[in-house]
PDB file of C-alpha atoms in Angstrom:
ATOM      1  CA  MET A   1      15.088 -10.329  32.148  1.00  0.00           C
ATOM      2  CA  GLU A   2      12.159 -12.625  31.324  1.00  0.00           C
ATOM      3  CA  SER A   3       9.819  -9.704  30.636  1.00  0.00           C
ATOM      4  CA  ALA A   4      12.377  -8.073  28.346  1.00  0.00           C
ATOM      5  CA  THR A   5      12.282 -11.058  25.998  1.00  0.00           C
ATOM      6  CA  LEU A   6       8.498 -10.959  25.819  1.00  0.00           C
ATOM      7  CA  THR A   7       8.207  -7.363  24.663  1.00  0.00           C
ATOM      8  CA  PHE A   8       6.986  -6.450  21.212  1.00  0.00           C
ATOM      9  CA  GLY A   9       8.450  -3.175  19.984  1.00  0.00           C
ATOM     10  CA  LYS A  10       7.812  -1.030  16.944  1.00  0.00           C
ATOM     11  CA  GLU A  11      11.039  -2.158  15.297  1.00  0.00           C
ATOM     12  CA  GLU A  12       9.572  -5.680  15.059  1.00  0.00           C
ATOM     13  CA  ARG A  13       6.694  -4.476  12.887  1.00  0.00           C
ATOM     14  CA  ILE A  14       6.958  -4.296   9.129  1.00  0.00           C
ATOM     15  CA  CYS A  15       6.599  -0.636   8.186  1.00  0.00           C
ATOM     16  CA  SER A  16       8.670  -0.540   5.005  1.00  0.00           C
ATOM     17  CA  ARG A  17       6.537  -0.389   1.887  1.00  0.00           C
ATOM     18  CA  LYS A  18       9.379  -1.970  -0.101  1.00  0.00           C
ATOM     19  CA  LEU A  19       9.482  -4.958   2.234  1.00  0.00           C
ATOM     20  CA  ILE A  20       5.693  -5.338   2.070  1.00  0.00           C
ATOM     21  CA  GLU A  21       5.824  -5.279  -1.741  1.00  0.00           C
ATOM     22  CA  LYS A  22       8.594  -7.898  -1.734  1.00  0.00           C
ATOM     23  CA  LEU A  23       6.616 -10.037   0.689  1.00  0.00           C
ATOM     24  CA  PHE A  24       3.420 -10.033  -1.370  1.00  0.00           C
ATOM     25  CA  GLY A  25       4.606  -9.459  -4.919  1.00  0.00           C
ATOM     26  CA  GLY A  26       8.117 -10.808  -5.171  1.00  0.00           C
ATOM     27  CA  GLY A  27       7.376 -14.426  -5.993  1.00  0.00           C
ATOM     28  CA  HIS A  28       9.933 -15.687  -3.454  1.00  0.00           C
ATOM     29  CA  SER A  29       7.602 -15.670  -0.462  1.00  0.00           C
ATOM     30  CA  ARG A  30       5.805 -18.765   0.796  1.00  0.00           C
ATOM     31  CA  SER A  31       2.415 -19.178   2.360  1.00  0.00           C
ATOM     32  CA  LEU A  32       0.899 -21.457   4.992  1.00  0.00           C
ATOM     33  CA  ALA A  33      -2.632 -21.608   6.324  1.00  0.00           C
ATOM     34  CA  ALA A  34      -4.034 -22.646   9.689  1.00  0.00           C
ATOM     35  CA  TYR A  35      -7.643 -21.497   9.533  1.00  0.00           C
ATOM     36  CA  PRO A  36      -8.605 -18.750  10.456  1.00  0.00           C
ATOM     37  CA  LEU A  37      -5.071 -17.436   9.781  1.00  0.00           C
ATOM     38  CA  ARG A  38      -2.730 -17.435   6.832  1.00  0.00           C
ATOM     39  CA  ALA A  39       0.975 -16.691   7.140  1.00  0.00           C
ATOM     40  CA  VAL A  40       3.034 -15.332   4.260  1.00  0.00           C
ATOM     41  CA  TYR A  41       6.756 -15.338   4.969  1.00  0.00           C
ATOM     42  CA  LEU A  42       9.959 -14.370   3.226  1.00  0.00           C
ATOM     43  CA  GLU A  43      13.596 -14.852   4.191  1.00  0.00           C
ATOM     44  CA  THR A  44      15.467 -11.556   4.020  1.00  0.00           C
ATOM     45  CA  GLU A  45      18.984 -10.229   4.255  1.00  0.00           C
ATOM     46  CA  ARG A  46      19.403  -8.126   7.367  1.00  0.00           C
ATOM     47  CA  ASP A  47      21.941  -5.835   8.946  1.00  0.00           C
ATOM     48  CA  GLU A  48      22.761  -5.643  12.647  1.00  0.00           C
ATOM     49  CA  ALA A  49      20.255  -2.837  13.316  1.00  0.00           C
ATOM     50  CA  GLN A  50      17.225  -4.848  12.174  1.00  0.00           C
ATOM     51  CA  PRO A  51      15.459  -7.403  14.351  1.00  0.00           C
ATOM     52  CA  VAL A  52      15.670 -11.038  13.251  1.00  0.00           C
ATOM     53  CA  VAL A  53      11.917 -11.388  12.661  1.00  0.00           C
ATOM     54  CA  GLN A  54       9.517  -8.644  11.596  1.00  0.00           C
ATOM     55  CA  ILE A  55       5.769  -9.177  11.356  1.00  0.00           C
ATOM     56  CA  LEU A  56       2.672  -7.586   9.881  1.00  0.00           C
ATOM     57  CA  ILE A  57      -0.902  -8.366  10.940  1.00  0.00           C
ATOM     58  CA  SER A  58      -3.735  -7.765   8.510  1.00  0.00           C
ATOM     59  CA  VAL A  59      -7.437  -8.117   9.260  1.00  0.00           C
ATOM     60  CA  PRO A  60      -9.421  -7.097   6.163  1.00  0.00           C
ATOM     61  CA  LYS A  61     -12.503  -4.973   6.545  1.00  0.00           C
ATOM     62  CA  ARG A  62     -14.451  -7.354   4.316  1.00  0.00           C
ATOM     63  CA  CYS A  63     -13.918 -10.087   6.946  1.00  0.00           C
ATOM     64  CA  LEU A  64     -14.742  -8.105  10.082  1.00  0.00           C
ATOM     65  CA  ARG A  65     -16.768  -4.942   9.566  1.00  0.00           C
ATOM     66  CA  HIS A  66     -16.323  -3.332  12.958  1.00  0.00           C
ATOM     67  CA  ALA A  67     -12.992  -1.790  13.926  1.00  0.00           C
ATOM     68  CA  VAL A  68     -13.426  -3.089  17.481  1.00  0.00           C
ATOM     69  CA  GLU A  69     -13.445  -6.672  16.178  1.00  0.00           C
ATOM     70  CA  ARG A  70     -10.477  -6.095  13.845  1.00  0.00           C
ATOM     71  CA  ASN A  71      -8.479  -4.573  16.699  1.00  0.00           C
ATOM     72  CA  ARG A  72      -9.347  -7.494  18.975  1.00  0.00           C
ATOM     73  CA  VAL A  73      -8.103 -10.009  16.429  1.00  0.00           C
ATOM     74  CA  LYS A  74      -4.887  -8.038  15.901  1.00  0.00           C
ATOM     75  CA  ARG A  75      -4.327  -7.979  19.667  1.00  0.00           C
ATOM     76  CA  GLN A  76      -4.904 -11.729  19.896  1.00  0.00           C
ATOM     77  CA  VAL A  77      -2.471 -12.494  17.069  1.00  0.00           C
ATOM     78  CA  ARG A  78       0.147 -10.083  18.412  1.00  0.00           C
ATOM     79  CA  GLU A  79      -0.072 -11.602  21.886  1.00  0.00           C
ATOM     80  CA  ALA A  80       0.180 -15.168  20.568  1.00  0.00           C
ATOM     81  CA  TYR A  81       3.191 -14.231  18.421  1.00  0.00           C
ATOM     82  CA  ARG A  82       4.839 -12.490  21.360  1.00  0.00           C
ATOM     83  CA  HIS A  83       4.597 -15.634  23.482  1.00  0.00           C
ATOM     84  CA  HIS A  84       5.731 -18.107  20.801  1.00  0.00           C
ATOM     85  CA  ARG A  85       8.222 -16.187  18.649  1.00  0.00           C
ATOM     86  CA  GLN A  86      11.160 -17.836  20.404  1.00  0.00           C
ATOM     87  CA  MET A  87      10.621 -20.853  18.121  1.00  0.00           C
ATOM     88  CA  LEU A  88      11.619 -18.763  15.106  1.00  0.00           C
ATOM     89  CA  LEU A  89      14.395 -16.919  16.917  1.00  0.00           C
ATOM     90  CA  ASP A  90      15.988 -20.218  17.993  1.00  0.00           C
ATOM     91  CA  ARG A  91      15.826 -21.478  14.410  1.00  0.00           C
ATOM     92  CA  LEU A  92      17.467 -18.336  12.982  1.00  0.00           C
ATOM     93  CA  SER A  93      20.036 -17.840  15.752  1.00  0.00           C
ATOM     94  CA  GLY A  94      22.826 -19.638  13.876  1.00  0.00           C
ATOM     95  CA  THR A  95      22.771 -17.276  10.901  1.00  0.00           C
ATOM     96  CA  PRO A  96      22.995 -13.608  11.921  1.00  0.00           C
ATOM     97  CA  GLU A  97      22.783 -12.321   8.339  1.00  0.00           C
ATOM     98  CA  ARG A  98      19.373 -13.954   7.715  1.00  0.00           C
ATOM     99  CA  GLY A  99      16.111 -12.369   8.729  1.00  0.00           C
ATOM    100  CA  LEU A 100      12.470 -13.219   8.304  1.00  0.00           C
ATOM    101  CA  ALA A 101       9.420 -11.177   7.374  1.00  0.00           C
ATOM    102  CA  VAL A 102       6.049 -12.707   8.287  1.00  0.00           C
ATOM    103  CA  ALA A 103       2.546 -11.431   7.517  1.00  0.00           C
ATOM    104  CA  PHE A 104      -0.433 -12.890   9.370  1.00  0.00           C
ATOM    105  CA  ILE A 105      -3.700 -12.482   7.445  1.00  0.00           C
ATOM    106  CA  TRP A 106      -7.113 -13.144   8.989  1.00  0.00           C
ATOM    107  CA  LEU A 107      -9.391 -15.269   6.780  1.00  0.00           C
ATOM    108  CA  ASP A 108     -12.625 -15.768   8.736  1.00  0.00           C
ATOM    109  CA  ASP A 109     -15.637 -13.477   9.041  1.00  0.00           C
ATOM    110  CA  ARG A 110     -16.187 -14.209  12.731  1.00  0.00           C
ATOM    111  CA  LEU A 111     -14.201 -13.922  15.952  1.00  0.00           C
ATOM    112  CA  HIS A 112     -12.425 -16.853  17.599  1.00  0.00           C
ATOM    113  CA  THR A 113     -11.346 -17.479  21.167  1.00  0.00           C
ATOM    114  CA  THR A 114      -7.890 -16.418  22.274  1.00  0.00           C
ATOM    115  CA  GLU A 115      -6.939 -20.075  22.833  1.00  0.00           C
ATOM    116  CA  THR A 116      -7.841 -20.946  19.235  1.00  0.00           C
ATOM    117  CA  VAL A 117      -5.876 -18.014  17.834  1.00  0.00           C
ATOM    118  CA  ASP A 118      -2.923 -18.889  20.084  1.00  0.00           C
ATOM    119  CA  LYS A 119      -2.957 -22.510  18.902  1.00  0.00           C
ATOM    120  CA  ARG A 120      -3.102 -21.495  15.222  1.00  0.00           C
ATOM    121  CA  VAL A 121      -0.281 -18.941  15.536  1.00  0.00           C
ATOM    122  CA  ARG A 122       1.872 -21.523  17.341  1.00  0.00           C
ATOM    123  CA  ASN A 123       1.122 -24.051  14.601  1.00  0.00           C
ATOM    124  CA  LEU A 124       2.106 -21.586  11.871  1.00  0.00           C
ATOM    125  CA  LEU A 125       5.319 -20.582  13.639  1.00  0.00           C
ATOM    126  CA  GLU A 126       6.305 -24.240  14.105  1.00  0.00           C
ATOM    127  CA  ARG A 127       5.703 -24.993  10.438  1.00  0.00           C
ATOM    128  CA  ILE A 128       7.620 -21.907   9.287  1.00  0.00           C
ATOM    129  CA  GLY A 129      10.501 -22.908  11.577  1.00  0.00           C
ATOM    130  CA  GLU A 130      10.589 -26.399  10.067  1.00  0.00           C
ATOM    131  CA  ARG A 131      10.831 -25.004   6.536  1.00  0.00           C
ATOM    132  CA  LEU A 132      13.709 -22.633   7.243  1.00  0.00           C
TER     133      LEU A 132
END
């Protein structure tokens, strides 16, 4: 049962172009930074089929030139989110009609340790949870 709660499936990723446009262009989204990451988040209406929280991870090519480095950062962020997402789920558990879309954007032009990335993701998730 424990391992089932720590999975990260495709349905938890933001794939909808409409949702991405709302997240970045709607004017209702909010942003937080914990260098080297920035989180842009938006509360959404959801139906029963959607997961409570959906995320997107972006590592621009202008920050990290090599695909190997970009993939490593995405793995680090995904893993940190997977371990700490329960903070957001607990916060949103009382309202089943509310959802959350979160985009993590990498800001630095160098790699960081997994512990640093984990700490920053946890910090961002705590701050987003406080503002909900």
